[in-house]
Short mmCIF file of C-alpha atoms and ligand atoms in Angstrom, two decimals:
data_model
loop_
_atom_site.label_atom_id
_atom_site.label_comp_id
_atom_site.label_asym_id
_atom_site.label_seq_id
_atom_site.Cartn_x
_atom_site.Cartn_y
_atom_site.Cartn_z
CA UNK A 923 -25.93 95.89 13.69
CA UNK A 924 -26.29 93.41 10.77
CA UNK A 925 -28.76 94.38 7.69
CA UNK A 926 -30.99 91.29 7.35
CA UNK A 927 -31.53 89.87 4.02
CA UNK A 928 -35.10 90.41 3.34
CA UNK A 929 -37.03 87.51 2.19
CA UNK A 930 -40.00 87.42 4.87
CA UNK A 931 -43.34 88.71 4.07
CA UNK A 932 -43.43 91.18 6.31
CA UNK A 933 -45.15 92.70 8.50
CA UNK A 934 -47.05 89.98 9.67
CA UNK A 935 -50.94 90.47 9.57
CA UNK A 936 -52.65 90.84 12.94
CA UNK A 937 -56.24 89.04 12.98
CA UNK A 938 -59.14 88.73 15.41
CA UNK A 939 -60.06 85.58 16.66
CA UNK A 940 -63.99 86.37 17.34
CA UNK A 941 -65.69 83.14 17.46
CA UNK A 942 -62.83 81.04 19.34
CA UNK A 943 -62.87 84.42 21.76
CA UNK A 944 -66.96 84.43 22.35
CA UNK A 945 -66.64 80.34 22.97
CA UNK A 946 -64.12 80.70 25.59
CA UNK A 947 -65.76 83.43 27.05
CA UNK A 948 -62.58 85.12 28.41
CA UNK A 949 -60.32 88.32 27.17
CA UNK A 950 -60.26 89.62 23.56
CA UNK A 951 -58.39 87.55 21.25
CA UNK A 952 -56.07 88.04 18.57
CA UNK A 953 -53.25 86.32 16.80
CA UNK A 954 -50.34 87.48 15.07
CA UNK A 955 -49.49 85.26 11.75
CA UNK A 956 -45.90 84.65 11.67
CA UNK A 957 -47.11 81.32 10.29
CA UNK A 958 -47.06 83.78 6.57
CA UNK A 959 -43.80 84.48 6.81
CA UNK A 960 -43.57 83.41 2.99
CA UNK A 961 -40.51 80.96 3.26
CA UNK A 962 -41.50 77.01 1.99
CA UNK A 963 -44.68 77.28 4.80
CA UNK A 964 -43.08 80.19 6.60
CA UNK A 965 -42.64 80.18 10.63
CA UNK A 966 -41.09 81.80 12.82
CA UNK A 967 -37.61 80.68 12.13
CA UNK A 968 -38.02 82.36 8.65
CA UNK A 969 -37.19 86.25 10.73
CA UNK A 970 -34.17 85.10 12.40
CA UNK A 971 -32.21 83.67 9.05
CA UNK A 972 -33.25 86.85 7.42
CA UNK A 973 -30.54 88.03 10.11
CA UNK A 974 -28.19 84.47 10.14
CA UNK A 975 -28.16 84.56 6.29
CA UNK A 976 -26.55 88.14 6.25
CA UNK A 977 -24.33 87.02 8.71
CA UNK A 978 -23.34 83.99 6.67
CA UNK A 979 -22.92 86.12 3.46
CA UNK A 980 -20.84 88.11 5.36
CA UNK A 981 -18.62 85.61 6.53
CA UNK A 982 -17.98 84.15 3.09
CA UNK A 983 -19.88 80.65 4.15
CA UNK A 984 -20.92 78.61 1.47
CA UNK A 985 -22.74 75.61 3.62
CA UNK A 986 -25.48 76.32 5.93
CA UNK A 987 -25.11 73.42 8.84
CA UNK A 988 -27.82 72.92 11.58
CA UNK A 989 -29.53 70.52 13.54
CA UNK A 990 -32.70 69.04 15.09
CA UNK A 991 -35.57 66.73 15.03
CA UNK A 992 -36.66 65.07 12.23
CA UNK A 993 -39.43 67.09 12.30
CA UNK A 994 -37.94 70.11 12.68
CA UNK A 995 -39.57 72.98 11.39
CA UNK A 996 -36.06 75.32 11.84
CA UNK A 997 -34.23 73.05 9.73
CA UNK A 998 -36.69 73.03 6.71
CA UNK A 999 -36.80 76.74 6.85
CA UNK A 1000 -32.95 76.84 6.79
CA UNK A 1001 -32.83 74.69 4.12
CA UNK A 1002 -35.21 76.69 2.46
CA UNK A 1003 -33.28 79.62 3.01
CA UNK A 1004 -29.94 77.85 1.31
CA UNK A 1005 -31.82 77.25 -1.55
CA UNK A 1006 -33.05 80.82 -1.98
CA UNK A 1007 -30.01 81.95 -1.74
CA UNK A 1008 -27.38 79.46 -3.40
CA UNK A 1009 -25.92 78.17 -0.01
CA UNK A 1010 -25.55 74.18 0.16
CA UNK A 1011 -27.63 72.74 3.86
CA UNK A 1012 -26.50 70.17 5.94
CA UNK A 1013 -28.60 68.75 8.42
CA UNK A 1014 -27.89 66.88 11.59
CA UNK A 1015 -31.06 65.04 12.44
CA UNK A 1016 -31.95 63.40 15.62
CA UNK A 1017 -33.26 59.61 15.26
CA UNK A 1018 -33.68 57.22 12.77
CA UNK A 1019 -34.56 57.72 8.90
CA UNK A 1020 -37.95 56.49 8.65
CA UNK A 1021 -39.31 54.39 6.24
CA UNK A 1022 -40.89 56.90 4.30
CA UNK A 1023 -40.43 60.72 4.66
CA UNK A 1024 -43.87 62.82 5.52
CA UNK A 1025 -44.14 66.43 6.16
CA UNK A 1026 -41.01 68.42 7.11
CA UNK A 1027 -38.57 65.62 6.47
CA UNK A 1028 -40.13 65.33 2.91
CA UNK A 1029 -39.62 69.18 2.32
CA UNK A 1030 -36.00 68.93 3.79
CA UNK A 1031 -35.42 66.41 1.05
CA UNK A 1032 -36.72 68.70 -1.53
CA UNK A 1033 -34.96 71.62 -0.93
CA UNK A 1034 -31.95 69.55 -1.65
CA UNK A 1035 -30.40 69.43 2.35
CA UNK A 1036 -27.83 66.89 2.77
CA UNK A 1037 -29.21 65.11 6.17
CA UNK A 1038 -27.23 63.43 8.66
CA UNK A 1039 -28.98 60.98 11.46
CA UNK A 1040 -27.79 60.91 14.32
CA UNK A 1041 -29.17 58.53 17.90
CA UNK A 1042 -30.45 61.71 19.79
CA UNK A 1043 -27.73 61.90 22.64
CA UNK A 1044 -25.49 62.07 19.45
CA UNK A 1045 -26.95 64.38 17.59
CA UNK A 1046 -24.61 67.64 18.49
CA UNK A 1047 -21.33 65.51 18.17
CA UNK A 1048 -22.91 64.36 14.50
CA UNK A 1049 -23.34 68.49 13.95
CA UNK A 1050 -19.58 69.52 15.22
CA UNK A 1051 -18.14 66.64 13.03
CA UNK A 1052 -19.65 67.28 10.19
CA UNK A 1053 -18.58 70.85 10.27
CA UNK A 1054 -15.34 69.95 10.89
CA UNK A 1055 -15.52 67.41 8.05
CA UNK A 1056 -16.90 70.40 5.82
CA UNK A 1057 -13.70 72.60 7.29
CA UNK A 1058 -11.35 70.45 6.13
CA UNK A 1059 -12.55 70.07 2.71
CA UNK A 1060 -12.93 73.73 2.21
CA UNK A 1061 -16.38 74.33 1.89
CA UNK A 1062 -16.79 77.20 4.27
CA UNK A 1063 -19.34 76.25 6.69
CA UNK A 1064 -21.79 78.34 8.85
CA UNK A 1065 -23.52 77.02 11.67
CA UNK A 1066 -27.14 78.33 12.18
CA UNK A 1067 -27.72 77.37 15.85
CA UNK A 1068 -29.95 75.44 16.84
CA UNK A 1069 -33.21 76.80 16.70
CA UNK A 1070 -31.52 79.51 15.06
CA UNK A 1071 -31.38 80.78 18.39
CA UNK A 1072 -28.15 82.87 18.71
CA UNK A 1073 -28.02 86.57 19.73
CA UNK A 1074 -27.57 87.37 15.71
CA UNK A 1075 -30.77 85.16 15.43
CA UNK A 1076 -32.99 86.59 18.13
CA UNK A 1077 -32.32 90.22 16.89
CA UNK A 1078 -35.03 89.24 14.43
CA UNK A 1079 -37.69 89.24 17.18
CA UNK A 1080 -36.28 92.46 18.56
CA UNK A 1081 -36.99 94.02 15.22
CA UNK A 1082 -40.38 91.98 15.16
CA UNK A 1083 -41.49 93.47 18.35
CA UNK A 1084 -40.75 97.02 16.55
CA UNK A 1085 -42.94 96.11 13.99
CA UNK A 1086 -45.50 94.80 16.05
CA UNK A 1087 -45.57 98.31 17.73
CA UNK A 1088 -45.57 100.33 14.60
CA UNK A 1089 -48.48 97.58 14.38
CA UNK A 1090 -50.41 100.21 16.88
CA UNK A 1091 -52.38 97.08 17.81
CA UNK A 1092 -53.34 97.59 21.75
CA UNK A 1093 -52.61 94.16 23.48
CA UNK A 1094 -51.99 93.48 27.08
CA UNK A 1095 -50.43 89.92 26.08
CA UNK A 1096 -48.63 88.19 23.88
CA UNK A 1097 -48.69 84.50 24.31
CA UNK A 1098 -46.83 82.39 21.96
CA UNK A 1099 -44.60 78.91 22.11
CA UNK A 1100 -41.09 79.13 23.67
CA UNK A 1101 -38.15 76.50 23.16
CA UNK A 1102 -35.12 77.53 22.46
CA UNK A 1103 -35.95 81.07 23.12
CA UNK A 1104 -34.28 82.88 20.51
CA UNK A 1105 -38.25 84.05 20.08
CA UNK A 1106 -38.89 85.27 23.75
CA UNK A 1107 -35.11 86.47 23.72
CA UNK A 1108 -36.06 89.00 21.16
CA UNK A 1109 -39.48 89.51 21.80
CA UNK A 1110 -38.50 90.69 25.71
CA UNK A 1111 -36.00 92.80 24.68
CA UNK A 1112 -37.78 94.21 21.64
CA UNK A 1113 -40.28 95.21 24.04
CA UNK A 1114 -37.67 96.72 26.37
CA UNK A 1115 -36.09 98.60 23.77
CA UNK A 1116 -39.43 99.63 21.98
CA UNK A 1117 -41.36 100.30 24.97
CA UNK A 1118 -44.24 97.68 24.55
CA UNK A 1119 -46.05 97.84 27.96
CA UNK A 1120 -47.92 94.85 27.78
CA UNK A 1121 -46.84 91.23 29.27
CA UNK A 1122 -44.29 88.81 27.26
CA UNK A 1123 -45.69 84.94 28.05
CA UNK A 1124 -43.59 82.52 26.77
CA UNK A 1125 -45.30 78.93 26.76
CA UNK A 1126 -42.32 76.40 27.83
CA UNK A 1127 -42.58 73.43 25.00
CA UNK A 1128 -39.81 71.73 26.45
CA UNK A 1129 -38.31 73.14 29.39
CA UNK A 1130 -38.41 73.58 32.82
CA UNK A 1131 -39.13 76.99 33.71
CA UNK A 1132 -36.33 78.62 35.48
CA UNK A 1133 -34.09 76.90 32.78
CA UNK A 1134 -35.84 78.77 30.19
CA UNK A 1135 -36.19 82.13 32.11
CA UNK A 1136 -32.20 81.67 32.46
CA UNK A 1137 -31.32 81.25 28.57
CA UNK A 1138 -33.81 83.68 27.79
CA UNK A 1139 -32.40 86.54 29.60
CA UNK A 1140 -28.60 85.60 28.91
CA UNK A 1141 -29.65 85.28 24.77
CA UNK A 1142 -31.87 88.62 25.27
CA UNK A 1143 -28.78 90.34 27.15
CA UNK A 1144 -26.51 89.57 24.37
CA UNK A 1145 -28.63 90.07 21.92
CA UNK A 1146 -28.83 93.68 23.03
CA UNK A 1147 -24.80 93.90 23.25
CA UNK A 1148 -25.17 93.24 19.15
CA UNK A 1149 -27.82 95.54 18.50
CA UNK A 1150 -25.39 98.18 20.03
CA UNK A 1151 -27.15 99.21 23.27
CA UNK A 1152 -26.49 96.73 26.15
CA UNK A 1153 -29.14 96.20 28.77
CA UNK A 1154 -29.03 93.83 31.32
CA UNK A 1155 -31.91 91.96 31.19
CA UNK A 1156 -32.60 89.43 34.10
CA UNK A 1157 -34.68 85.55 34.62
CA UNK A 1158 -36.77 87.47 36.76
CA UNK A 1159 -37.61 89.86 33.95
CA UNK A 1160 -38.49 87.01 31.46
CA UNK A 1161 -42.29 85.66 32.02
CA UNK A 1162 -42.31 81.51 31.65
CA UNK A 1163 -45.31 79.30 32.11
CA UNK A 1164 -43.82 75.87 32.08
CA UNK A 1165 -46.99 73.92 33.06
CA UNK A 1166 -47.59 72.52 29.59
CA UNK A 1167 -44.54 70.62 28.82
CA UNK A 1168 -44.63 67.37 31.00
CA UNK A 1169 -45.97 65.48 28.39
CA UNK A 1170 -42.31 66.19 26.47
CA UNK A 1171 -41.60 67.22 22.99
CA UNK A 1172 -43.63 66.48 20.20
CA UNK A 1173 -46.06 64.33 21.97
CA UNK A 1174 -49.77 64.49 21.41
CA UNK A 1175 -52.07 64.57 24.41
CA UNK A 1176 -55.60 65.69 24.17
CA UNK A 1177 -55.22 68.96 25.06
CA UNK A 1178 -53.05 69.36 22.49
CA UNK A 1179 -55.58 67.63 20.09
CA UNK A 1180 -58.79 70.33 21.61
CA UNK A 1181 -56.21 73.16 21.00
CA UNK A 1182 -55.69 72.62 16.84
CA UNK A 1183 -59.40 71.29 16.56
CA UNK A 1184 -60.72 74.52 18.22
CA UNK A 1185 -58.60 76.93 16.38
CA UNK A 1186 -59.58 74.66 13.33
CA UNK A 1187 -63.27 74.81 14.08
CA UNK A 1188 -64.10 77.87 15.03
CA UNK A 1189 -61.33 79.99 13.31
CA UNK A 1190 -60.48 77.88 10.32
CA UNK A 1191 -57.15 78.48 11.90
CA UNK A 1192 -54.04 75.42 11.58
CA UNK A 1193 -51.87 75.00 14.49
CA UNK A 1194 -49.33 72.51 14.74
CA UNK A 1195 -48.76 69.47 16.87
CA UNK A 1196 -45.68 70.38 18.52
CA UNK A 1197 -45.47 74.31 19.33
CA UNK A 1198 -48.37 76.39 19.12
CA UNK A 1199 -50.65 73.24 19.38
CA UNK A 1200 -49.33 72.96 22.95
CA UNK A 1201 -48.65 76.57 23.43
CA UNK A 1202 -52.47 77.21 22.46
CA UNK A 1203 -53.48 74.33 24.74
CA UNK A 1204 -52.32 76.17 27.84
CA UNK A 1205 -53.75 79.63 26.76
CA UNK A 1206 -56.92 78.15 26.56
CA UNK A 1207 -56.40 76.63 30.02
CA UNK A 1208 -55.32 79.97 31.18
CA UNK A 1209 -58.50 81.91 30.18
CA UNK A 1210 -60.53 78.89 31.68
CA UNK A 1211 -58.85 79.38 35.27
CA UNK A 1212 -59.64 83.33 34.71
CA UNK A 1213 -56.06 83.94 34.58
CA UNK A 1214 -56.82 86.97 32.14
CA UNK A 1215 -59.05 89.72 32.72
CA UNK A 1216 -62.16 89.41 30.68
CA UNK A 1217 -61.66 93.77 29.42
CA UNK A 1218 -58.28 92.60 28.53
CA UNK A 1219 -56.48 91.96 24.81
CA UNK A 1220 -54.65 88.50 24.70
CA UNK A 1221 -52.49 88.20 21.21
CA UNK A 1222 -51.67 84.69 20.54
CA UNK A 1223 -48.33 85.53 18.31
CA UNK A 1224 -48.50 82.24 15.90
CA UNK A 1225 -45.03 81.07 15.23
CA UNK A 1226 -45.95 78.41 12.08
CA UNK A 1227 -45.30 74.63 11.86
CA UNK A 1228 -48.22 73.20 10.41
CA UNK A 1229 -45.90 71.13 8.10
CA UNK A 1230 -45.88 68.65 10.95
CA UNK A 1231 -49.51 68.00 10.86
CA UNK A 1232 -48.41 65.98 7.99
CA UNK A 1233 -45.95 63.77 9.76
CA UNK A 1234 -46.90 60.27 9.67
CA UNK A 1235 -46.65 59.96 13.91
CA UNK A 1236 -49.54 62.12 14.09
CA UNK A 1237 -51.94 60.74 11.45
CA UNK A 1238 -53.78 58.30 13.34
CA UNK A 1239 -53.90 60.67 16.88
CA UNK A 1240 -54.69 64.02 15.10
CA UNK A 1241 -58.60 64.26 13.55
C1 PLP B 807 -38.90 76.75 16.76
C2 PLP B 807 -40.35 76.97 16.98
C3 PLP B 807 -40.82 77.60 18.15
C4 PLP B 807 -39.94 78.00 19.28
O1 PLP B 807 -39.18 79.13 19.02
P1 PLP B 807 -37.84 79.36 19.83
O2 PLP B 807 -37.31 80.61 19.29
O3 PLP B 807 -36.98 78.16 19.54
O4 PLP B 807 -38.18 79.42 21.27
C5 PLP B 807 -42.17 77.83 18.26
N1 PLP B 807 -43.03 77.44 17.30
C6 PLP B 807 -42.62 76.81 16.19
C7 PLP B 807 -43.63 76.39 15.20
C8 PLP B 807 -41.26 76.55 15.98
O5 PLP B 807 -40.86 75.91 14.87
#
């Protein structure tokens, strides 16, 4: 197994969520705050290139390459990441350059990434070209996935569900935002391997459920072949609640809105717009339909991106 690079602030801090819990009059709640992972305004991405990074180092790379949306939180982090540690960033971003860059396109500029735009249906032929381009002019690229979701990067949440068990925190949940799902990848298998006996609920973001359940337990499965201990892990296995994503990515409805301005209000707690705003929004739907046993522990495991609050899209739709 690979040796991470350790740059994370780590472990996380588990924290009770006492006022938002007594409002919603439902289970316990608490949230884990992988939000403070330390890297440029932390997130979850921050674990998994703690893993990619070694794996970079190790391959001799000297460009970190990835992609996403011009909001993305992953690519920030990554360039963050290739600061820290001397490695030049590409980025292949999907969209137009705007006007004026707000929030995590601002950051990306200021950790120094090189960004490429791309239209969006272009966006992963801009990302293999450019590491081509890089190939040919000998400067040793390394592509982080996307979402940093490869097997190498979900072993991070493996590892994370180890340390939320040395946590000795009793939940019967974890809820949290689910995308690419290097997160639930790790998380499921983490708890497989660790023997968590609680419930894994990923929150779909973006994706229909079964797709999800599917890349979820192919990533967890060979994520498990790398951490030297194969177990066949499968979509029925993986826990999905895709009822939240309609809307599509990164758009703002008003349950998104209640979600950040509750966590805000009574917890003094940021979410962001586009993952644990939305993943939030349908916990709190979930405790109002009673979908949780009122004696039972619900951790909301809080996976960063506030940076996006910033974004200009959002100003006007967000207090
Ligand atoms: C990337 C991201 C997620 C989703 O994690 P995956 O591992 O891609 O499923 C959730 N929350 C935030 C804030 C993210 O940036």
């Amino acid at each position: 197994m690979i040796s991470p690079l350790r740059f994370a602030h780590l472990p996380t801090p588990i924290e009770q969520l006492p006022r938002l819990g007594s409002l919603l009059n439902g289970p316990r709640l608490l949230v884990k705050r992988d939000d403070q992972t330390g890297l440029a305004f932390g997130g979850n991405k921050t674990r998994k290139l703690e893993f990619l990074l070694a794996d970079a180092k190790e391959q001799g790379a000297e460009l970190l390459i990835t992609a996403g949306a011009a909001q993305s939180n992953h690519c920030r982090q990554t360039a963050a990441a290739a600061a820290r540690f001397g490695f030049g960033c590409t980025l292949a971003l999907a969209g137009e350059p705007p006007r004026q860059a707000s929030a995590n396109l601002l950051l990306d500029q200021l950790l120094g990434a090189e960004i490429v735009w791309a239209a969006p249906g272009e966006r992963d032929r801009a990302l293999r070209e450019t590491f081509e381009q890089a190939q040919s002019g000998n400067r040793r690229p390394y592509l982080v996935p996307y979402g940093g979701s490869s097997p190498v990067g979900a072993m991070a949440y493996a590892v994370a569900m180890q340390e939320f068990i040395h946590q000795d925190c009793p939940a019967d949940w974890i809820v949290f935002a689910s995308s690419s799902g290097g997160t639930q990848a790790g998380l499921v298998l983490g708890a497989q391997k660790f023997g968590y006996r609680g419930r894994v609920l990923g929150i779909s973001v973006d994706e229909p459920e079964d797709a999800l359940k599917v890349r979820v337990a192919k990533l967890a499965s060979a994520t498990s072949v790398l951490m030297g201990e194969p177990i066949a892990l499968t979509p029925a296995e993986v826990q999905v609640n895709a009822d939240y994503c309609a809307p599509g990515y990164g758009v703002l409805t008003k349950h998104e809105r209640e979600a950040i301005q509750l966590f805000a209000r009574y917890e003094g707690l940021l979410l962001d717009p586009v993952y644990t705003g939305r993943a939030a929004a349908g916990l709190i739907d979930l405790i109002r339909k009673g979908f949780f046993k009122k004696e039972e522990t619900v951790l909301f495991w809080h996976t960063g991106g506030q940076p996006a609050l910033f974004a200009g899209k959002y100003q006007a739709e967000l207090p």
